[in-house]
mmCIF file of C-alpha atoms and ligand atoms in Angstrom:
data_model
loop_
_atom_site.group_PDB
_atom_site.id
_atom_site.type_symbol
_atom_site.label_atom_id
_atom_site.label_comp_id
_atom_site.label_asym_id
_atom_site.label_seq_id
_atom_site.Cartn_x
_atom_site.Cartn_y
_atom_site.Cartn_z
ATOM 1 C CA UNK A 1 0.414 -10.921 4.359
ATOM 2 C CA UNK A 2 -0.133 -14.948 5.139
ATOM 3 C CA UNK A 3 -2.395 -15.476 7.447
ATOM 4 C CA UNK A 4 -3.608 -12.131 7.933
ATOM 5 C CA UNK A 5 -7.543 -12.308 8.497
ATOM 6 C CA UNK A 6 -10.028 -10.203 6.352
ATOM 7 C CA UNK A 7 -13.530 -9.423 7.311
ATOM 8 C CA UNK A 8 -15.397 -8.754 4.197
ATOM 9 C CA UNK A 9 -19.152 -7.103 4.380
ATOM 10 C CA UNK A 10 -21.358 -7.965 1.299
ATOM 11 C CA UNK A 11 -18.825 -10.483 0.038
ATOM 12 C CA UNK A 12 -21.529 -12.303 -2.123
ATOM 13 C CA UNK A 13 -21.713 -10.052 -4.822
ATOM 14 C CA UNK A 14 -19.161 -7.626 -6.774
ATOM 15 C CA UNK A 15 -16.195 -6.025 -4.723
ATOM 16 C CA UNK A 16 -16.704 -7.779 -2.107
ATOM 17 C CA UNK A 17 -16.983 -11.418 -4.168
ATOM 18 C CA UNK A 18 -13.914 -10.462 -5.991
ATOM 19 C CA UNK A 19 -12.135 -9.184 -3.363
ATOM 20 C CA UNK A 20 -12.506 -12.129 -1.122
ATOM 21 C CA UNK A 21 -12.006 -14.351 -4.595
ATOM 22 C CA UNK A 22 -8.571 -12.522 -4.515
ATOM 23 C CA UNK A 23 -7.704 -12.913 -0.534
ATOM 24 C CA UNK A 24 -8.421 -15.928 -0.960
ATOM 25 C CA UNK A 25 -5.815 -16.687 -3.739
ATOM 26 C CA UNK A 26 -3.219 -15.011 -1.304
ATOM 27 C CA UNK A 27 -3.819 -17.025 1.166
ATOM 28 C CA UNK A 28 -5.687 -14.630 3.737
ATOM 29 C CA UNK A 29 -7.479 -16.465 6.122
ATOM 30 C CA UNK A 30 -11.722 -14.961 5.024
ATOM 31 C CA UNK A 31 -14.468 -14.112 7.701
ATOM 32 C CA UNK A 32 -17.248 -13.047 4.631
ATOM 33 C CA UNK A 33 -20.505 -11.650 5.151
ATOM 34 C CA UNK A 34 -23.856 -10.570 3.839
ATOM 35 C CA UNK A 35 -27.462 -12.013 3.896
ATOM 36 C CA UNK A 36 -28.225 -14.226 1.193
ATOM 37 C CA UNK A 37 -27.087 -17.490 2.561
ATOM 38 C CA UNK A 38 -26.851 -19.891 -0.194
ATOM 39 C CA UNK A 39 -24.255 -17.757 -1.784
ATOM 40 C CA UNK A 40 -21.989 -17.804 1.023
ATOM 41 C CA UNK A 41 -22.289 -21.938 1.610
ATOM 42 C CA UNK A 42 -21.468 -21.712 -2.657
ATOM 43 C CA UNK A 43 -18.424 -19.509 -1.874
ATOM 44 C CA UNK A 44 -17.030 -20.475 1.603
ATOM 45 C CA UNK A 45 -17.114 -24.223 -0.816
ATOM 46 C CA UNK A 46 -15.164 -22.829 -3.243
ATOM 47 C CA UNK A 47 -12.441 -20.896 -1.602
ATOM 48 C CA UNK A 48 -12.597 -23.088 1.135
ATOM 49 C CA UNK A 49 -9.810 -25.223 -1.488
ATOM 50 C CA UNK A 50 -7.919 -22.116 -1.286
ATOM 51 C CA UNK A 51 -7.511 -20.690 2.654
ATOM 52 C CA UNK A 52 -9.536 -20.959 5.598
ATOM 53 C CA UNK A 53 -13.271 -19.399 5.317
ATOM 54 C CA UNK A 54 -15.827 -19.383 7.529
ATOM 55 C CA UNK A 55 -19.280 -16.726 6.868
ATOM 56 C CA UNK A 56 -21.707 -14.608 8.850
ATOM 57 C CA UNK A 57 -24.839 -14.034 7.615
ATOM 58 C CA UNK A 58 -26.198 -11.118 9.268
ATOM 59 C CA UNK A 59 -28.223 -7.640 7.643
ATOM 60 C CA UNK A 60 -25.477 -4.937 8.632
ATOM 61 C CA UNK A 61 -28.406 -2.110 9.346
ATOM 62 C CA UNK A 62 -29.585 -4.694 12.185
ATOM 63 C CA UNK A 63 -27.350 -3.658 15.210
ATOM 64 C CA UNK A 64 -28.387 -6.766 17.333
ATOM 65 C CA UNK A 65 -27.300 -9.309 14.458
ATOM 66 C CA UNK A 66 -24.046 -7.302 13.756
ATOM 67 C CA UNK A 67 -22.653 -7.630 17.518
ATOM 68 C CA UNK A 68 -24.052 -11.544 18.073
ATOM 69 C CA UNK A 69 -22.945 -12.082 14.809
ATOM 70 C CA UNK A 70 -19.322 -10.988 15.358
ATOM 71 C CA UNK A 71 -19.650 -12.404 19.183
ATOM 72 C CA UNK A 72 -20.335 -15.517 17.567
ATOM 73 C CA UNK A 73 -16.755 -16.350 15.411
ATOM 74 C CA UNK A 74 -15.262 -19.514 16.301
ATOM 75 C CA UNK A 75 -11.793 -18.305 18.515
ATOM 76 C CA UNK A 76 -9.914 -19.173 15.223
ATOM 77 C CA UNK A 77 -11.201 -16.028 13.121
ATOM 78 C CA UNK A 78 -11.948 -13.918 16.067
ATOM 79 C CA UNK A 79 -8.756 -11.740 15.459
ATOM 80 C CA UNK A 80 -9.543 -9.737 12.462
ATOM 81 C CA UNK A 81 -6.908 -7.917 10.785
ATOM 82 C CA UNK A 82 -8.186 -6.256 7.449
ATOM 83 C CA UNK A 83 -11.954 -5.262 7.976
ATOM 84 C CA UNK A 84 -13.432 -3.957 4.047
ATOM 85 C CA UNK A 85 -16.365 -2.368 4.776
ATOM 86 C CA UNK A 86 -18.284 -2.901 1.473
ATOM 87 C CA UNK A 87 -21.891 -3.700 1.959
ATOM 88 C CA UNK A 88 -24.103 -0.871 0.811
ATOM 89 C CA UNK A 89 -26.274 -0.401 -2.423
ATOM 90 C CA UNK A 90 -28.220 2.605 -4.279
ATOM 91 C CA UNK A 91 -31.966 2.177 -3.545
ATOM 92 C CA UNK A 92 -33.913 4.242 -6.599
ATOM 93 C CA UNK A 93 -32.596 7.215 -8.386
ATOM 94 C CA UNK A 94 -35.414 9.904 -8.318
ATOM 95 C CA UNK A 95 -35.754 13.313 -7.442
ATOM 96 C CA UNK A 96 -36.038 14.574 -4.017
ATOM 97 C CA UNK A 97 -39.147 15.529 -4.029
ATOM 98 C CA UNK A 98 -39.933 12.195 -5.400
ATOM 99 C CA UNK A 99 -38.123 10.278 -3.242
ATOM 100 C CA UNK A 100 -39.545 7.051 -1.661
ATOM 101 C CA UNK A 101 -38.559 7.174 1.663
ATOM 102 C CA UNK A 102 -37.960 3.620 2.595
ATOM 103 C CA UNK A 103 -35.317 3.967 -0.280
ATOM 104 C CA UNK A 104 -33.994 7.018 2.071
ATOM 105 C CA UNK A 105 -34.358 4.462 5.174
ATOM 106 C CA UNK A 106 -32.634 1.576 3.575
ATOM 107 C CA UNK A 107 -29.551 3.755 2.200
ATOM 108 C CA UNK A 108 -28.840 5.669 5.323
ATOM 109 C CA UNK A 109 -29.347 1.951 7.823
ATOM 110 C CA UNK A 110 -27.625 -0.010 5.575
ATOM 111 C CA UNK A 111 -24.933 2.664 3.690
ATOM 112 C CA UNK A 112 -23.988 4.150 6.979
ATOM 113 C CA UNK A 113 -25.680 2.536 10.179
ATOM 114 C CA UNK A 114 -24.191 -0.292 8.768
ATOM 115 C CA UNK A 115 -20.549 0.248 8.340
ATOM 116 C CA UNK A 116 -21.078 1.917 11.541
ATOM 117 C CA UNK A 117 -21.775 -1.139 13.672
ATOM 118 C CA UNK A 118 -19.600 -3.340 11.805
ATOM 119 C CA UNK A 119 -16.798 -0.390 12.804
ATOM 120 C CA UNK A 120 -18.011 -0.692 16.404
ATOM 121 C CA UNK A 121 -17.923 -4.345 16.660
ATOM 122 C CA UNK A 122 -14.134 -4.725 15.096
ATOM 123 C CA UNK A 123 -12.146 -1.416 15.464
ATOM 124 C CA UNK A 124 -11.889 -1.941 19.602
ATOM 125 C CA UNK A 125 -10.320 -5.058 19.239
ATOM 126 C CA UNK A 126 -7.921 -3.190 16.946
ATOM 127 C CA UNK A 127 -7.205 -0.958 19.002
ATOM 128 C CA UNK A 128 -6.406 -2.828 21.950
ATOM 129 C CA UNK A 129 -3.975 -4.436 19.893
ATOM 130 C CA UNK A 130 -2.426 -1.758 17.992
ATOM 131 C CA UNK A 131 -2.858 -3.064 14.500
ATOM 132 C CA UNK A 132 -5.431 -3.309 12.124
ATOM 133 C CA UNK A 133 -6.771 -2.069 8.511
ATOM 134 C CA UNK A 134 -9.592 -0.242 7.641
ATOM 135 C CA UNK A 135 -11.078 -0.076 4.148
ATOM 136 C CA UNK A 136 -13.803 1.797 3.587
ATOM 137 C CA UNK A 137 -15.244 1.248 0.255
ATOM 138 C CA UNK A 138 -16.939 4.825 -0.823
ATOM 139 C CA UNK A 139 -18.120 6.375 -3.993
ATOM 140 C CA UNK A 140 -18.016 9.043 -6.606
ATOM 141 C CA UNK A 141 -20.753 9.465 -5.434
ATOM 142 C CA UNK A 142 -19.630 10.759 -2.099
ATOM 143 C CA UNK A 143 -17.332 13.182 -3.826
ATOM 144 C CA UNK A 144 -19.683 14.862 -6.144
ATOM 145 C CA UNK A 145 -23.767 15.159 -5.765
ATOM 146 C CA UNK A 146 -25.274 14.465 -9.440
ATOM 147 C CA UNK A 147 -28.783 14.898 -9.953
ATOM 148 C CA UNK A 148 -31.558 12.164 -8.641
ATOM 149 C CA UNK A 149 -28.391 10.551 -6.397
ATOM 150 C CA UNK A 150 -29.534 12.940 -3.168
ATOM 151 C CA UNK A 151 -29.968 10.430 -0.458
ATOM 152 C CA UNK A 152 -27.504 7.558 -1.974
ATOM 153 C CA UNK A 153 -24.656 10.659 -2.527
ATOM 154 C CA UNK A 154 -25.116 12.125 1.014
ATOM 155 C CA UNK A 155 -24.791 8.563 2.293
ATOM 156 C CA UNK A 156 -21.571 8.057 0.683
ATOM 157 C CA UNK A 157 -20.586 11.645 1.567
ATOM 158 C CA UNK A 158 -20.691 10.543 5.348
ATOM 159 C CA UNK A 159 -18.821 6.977 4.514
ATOM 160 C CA UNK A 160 -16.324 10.042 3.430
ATOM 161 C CA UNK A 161 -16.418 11.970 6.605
ATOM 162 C CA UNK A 162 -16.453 8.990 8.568
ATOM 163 C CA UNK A 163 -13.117 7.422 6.443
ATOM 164 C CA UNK A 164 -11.296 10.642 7.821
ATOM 165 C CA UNK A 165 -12.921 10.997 11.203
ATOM 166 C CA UNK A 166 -11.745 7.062 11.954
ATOM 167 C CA UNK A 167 -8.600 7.814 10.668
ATOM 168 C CA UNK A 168 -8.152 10.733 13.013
ATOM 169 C CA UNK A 169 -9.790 8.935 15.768
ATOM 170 C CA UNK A 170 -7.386 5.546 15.837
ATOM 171 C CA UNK A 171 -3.886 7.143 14.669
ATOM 172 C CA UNK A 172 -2.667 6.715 17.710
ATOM 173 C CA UNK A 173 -3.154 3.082 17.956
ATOM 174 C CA UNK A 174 -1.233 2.344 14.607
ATOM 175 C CA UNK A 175 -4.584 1.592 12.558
ATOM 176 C CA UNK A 176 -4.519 2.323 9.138
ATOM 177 C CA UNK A 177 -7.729 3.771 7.376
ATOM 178 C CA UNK A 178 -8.496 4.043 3.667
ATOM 179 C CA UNK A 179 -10.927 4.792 1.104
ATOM 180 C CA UNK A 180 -11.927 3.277 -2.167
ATOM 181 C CA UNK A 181 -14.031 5.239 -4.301
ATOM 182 C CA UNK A 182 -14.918 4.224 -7.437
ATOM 183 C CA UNK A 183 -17.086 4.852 -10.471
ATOM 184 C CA UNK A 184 -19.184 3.185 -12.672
ATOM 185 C CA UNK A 185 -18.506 -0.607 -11.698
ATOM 186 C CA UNK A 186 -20.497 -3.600 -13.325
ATOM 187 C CA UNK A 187 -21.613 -5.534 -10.682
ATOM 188 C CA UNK A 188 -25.691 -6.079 -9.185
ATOM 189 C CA UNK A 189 -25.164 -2.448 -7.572
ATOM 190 C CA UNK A 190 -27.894 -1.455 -10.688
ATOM 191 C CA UNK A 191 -30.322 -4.236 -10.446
ATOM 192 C CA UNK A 192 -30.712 -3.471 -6.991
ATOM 193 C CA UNK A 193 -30.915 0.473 -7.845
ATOM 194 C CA UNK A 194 -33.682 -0.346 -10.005
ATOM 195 C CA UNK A 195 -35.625 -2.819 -8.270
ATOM 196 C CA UNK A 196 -34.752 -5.781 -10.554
ATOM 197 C CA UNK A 197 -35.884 -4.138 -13.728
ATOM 198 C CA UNK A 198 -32.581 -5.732 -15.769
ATOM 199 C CA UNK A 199 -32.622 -3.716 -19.001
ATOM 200 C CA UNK A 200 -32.787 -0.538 -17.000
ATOM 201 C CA UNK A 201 -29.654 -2.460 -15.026
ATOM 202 C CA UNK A 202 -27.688 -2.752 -18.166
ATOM 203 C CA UNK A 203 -28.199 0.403 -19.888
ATOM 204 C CA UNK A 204 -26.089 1.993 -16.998
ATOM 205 C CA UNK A 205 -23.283 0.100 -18.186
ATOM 206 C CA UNK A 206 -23.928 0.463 -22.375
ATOM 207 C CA UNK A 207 -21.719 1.471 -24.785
ATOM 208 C CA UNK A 208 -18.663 1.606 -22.900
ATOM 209 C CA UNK A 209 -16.064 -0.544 -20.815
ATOM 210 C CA UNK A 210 -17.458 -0.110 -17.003
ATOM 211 C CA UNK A 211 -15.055 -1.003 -14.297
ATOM 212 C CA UNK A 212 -15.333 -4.795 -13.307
ATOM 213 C CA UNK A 213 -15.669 -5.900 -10.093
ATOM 214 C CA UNK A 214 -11.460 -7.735 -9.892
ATOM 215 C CA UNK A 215 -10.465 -3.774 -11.057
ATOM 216 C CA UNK A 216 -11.413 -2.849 -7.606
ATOM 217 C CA UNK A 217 -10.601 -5.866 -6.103
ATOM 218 C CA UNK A 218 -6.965 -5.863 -7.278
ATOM 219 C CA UNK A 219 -6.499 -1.951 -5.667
ATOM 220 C CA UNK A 220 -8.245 -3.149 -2.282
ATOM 221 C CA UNK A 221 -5.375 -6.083 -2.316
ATOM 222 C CA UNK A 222 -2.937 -3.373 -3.539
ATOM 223 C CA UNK A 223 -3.978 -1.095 -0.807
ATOM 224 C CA UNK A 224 -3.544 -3.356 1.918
ATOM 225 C CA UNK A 225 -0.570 -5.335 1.268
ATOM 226 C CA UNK A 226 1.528 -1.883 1.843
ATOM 227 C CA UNK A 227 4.244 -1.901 3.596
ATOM 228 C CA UNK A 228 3.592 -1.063 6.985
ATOM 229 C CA UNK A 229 4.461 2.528 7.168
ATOM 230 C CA UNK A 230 2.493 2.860 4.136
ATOM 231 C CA UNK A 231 -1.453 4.107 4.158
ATOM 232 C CA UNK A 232 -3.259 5.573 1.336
ATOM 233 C CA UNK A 233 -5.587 7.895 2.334
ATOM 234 C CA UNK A 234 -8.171 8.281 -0.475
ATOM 235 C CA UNK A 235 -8.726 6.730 -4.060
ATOM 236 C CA UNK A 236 -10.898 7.633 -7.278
ATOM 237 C CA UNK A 237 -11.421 5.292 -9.859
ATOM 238 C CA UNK A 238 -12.743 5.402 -12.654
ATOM 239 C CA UNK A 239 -13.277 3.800 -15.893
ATOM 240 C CA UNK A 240 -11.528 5.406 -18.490
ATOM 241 C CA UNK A 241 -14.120 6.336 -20.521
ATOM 242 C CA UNK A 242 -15.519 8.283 -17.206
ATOM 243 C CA UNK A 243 -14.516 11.764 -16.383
ATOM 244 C CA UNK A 244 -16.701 13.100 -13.416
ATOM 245 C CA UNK A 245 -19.845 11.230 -11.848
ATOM 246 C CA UNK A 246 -21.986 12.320 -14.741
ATOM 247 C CA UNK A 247 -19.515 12.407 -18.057
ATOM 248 C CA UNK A 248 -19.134 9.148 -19.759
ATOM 249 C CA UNK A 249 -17.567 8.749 -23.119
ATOM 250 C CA UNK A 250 -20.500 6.368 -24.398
ATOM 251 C CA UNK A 251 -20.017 4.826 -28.101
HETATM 252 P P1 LIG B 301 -23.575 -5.488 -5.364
HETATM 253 O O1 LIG B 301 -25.027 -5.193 -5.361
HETATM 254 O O2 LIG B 301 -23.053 -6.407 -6.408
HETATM 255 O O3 LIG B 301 -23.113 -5.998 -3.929
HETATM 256 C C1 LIG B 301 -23.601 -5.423 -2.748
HETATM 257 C C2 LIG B 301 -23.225 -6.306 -1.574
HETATM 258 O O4 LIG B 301 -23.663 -5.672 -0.372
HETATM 259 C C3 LIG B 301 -23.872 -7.671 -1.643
HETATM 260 O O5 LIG B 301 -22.929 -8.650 -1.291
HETATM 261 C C4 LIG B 301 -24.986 -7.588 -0.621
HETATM 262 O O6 LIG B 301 -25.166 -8.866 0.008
HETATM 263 C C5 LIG B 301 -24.389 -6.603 0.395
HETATM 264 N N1 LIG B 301 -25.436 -5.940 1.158
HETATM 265 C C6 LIG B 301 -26.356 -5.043 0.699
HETATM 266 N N2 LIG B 301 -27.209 -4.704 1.667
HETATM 267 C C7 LIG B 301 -26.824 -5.391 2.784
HETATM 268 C C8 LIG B 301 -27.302 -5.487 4.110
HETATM 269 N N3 LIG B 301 -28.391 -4.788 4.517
HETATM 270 N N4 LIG B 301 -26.676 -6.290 4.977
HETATM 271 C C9 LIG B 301 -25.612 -7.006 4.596
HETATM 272 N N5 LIG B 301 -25.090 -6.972 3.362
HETATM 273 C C10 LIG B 301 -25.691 -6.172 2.457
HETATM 274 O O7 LIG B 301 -22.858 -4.057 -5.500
HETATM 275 P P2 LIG B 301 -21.315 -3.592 -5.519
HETATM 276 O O8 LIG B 301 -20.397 -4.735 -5.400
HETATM 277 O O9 LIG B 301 -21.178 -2.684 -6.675
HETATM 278 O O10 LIG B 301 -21.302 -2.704 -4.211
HETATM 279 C C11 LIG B 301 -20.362 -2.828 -3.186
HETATM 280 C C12 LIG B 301 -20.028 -1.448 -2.633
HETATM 281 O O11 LIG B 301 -19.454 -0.651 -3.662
HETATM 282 C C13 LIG B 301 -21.261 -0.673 -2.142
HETATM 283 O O12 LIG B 301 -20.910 -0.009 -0.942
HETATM 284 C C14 LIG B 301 -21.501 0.347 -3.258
HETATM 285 O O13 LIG B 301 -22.141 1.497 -2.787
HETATM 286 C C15 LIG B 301 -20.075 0.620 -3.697
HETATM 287 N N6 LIG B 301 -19.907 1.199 -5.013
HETATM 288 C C16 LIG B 301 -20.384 0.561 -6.137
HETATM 289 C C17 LIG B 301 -20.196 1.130 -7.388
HETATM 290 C C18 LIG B 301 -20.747 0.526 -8.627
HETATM 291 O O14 LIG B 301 -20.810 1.239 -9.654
HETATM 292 N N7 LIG B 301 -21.105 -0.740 -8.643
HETATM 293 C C19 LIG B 301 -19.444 2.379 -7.528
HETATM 294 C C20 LIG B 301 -19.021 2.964 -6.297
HETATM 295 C C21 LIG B 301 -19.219 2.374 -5.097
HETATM 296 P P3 LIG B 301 -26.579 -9.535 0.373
HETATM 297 O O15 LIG B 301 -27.578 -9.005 -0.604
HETATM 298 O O16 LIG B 301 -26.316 -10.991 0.260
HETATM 299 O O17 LIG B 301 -26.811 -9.083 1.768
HETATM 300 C C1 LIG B 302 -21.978 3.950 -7.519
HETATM 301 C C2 LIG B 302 -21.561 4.845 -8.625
HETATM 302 O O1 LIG B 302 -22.220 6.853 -10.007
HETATM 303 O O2 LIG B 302 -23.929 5.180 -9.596
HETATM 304 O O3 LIG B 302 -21.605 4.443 -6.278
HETATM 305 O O4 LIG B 302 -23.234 6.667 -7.857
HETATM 306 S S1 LIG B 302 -22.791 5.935 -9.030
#
């Protein structure tokens, strides 16, 4: 895997933070992305001791900042091997008939439009090589609807759709495609659910052991360090104390 380079979406927070905390110790070479800049100067210093870094701050639901953003990587990171397609958030939990529909906005640009035009921008390239690794970080949520998760669930039911429909689409150019899905993981995904409102945050993850961010990260590394004739389609997982997107062993 040395030398291999990752491009990670929403790598300042959670998954994506761990994940390219983990590349990093492996020695894969880190193109990491998202839109709060002073986090990525903090961690392009920090794992810049580690392998080469070097970050994109771009909004992935902006098409025109995706493509000049990707145009823009110095010649040294332009050939990206191992794309994790990670940004993405739940915006409210309501009813539908409730629903706020800049929420609905924001979760189908960013959710899907998003990993969309990051696909677009890196999967040619791919192809016209012959090589290359998707990962497509979904949900539970895109495996089973619970109640008040309408617009967030059907936007990770189409990262689902579009995991398989990729992986149809490039199999003849040697790409491998997989998905992540996982449940309950403690990471900001709640505060930015619930506007900010931190005790409603950290009830989601009370009385019992959530999934931590390096859980996922560790299966992403796991994933992709395969040997080549290797691809995992599809993974659930969940803490243990979860059983389904709605039953949770709580204390
Ligand atoms: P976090 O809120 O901790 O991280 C989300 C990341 O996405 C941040 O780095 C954020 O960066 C980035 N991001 C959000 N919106 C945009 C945008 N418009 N443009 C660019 N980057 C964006 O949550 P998680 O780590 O938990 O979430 C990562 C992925 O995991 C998401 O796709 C989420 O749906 C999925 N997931 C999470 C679960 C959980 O329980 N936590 C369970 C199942 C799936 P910045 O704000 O700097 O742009
Ligand atoms: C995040 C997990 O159950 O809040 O995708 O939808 S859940």
């Amino acid at each position: 895997m040395n030398h291999k380079t990752a491009f990670i979406t929403g790598a300042t927070s959670g998954i994506g933070k761990a994940t390219a905390q983990l590349f990093a110790q492996n020695n894969i070479r880190l193109i990491l992305c998202g839109r709060r800049g002073e986090r990525l100067t903090e961690l392009k210093e920090a794992l810049s001791q580690l392998t080469e870094v070097t970050t994109l701050q771009f909004d992935v639901s902006n098409r025109e900042e995706v493509f000049n953003a990707i145009a823009s990587l110095p010649i040294e990171f332009n050939k990206i091997d191992i794309l994790i397609n990670n940004a993405g958030n739940a915006h409210g939990l309501s009813n539908f008939q409730e629903g706020n529909m800049d929420d609905w906005d924001a979760m189908i640009d960013i959710n899907i439009k998003g990993l969309l035009y990051v696909s677009k921008a890196i999967i040619p390239q791919m192809v016209e090589r012959n090589d290359g690794f998707v990962v497509n970080i979904g949900s539970i949520a895109g495996k089973e609807v619970y109640e008040n998760g309408n617009v967030y669930c059907a936007s990770k039911y189409a990262v689902n759709a579009l995991n398989k429909a990729m992986r149809l689409d490039v199999n003849k150019h040697s790409i491998r495609v997989a998905a992540i899905n996982p449940g309950a993981v403690e990471t900001e995904f709640s505060e930015v659910r619930f506007k900010g409102d931190i005790e409603k945050a950290k009830n989601v993850y009370k009385g019992f052991k959530a999934l931590q961010p390096e859980d996922i990260a560790d299966i992403i590394y796991f994933v992709v360090t395969r040997p080549y004739h290797v691809n995992i389609e599809d993974l659930i997982v969940y803490p243990t104390a979860q059983a389904s997107a709605t039953i949770l062993n709580r204390e």
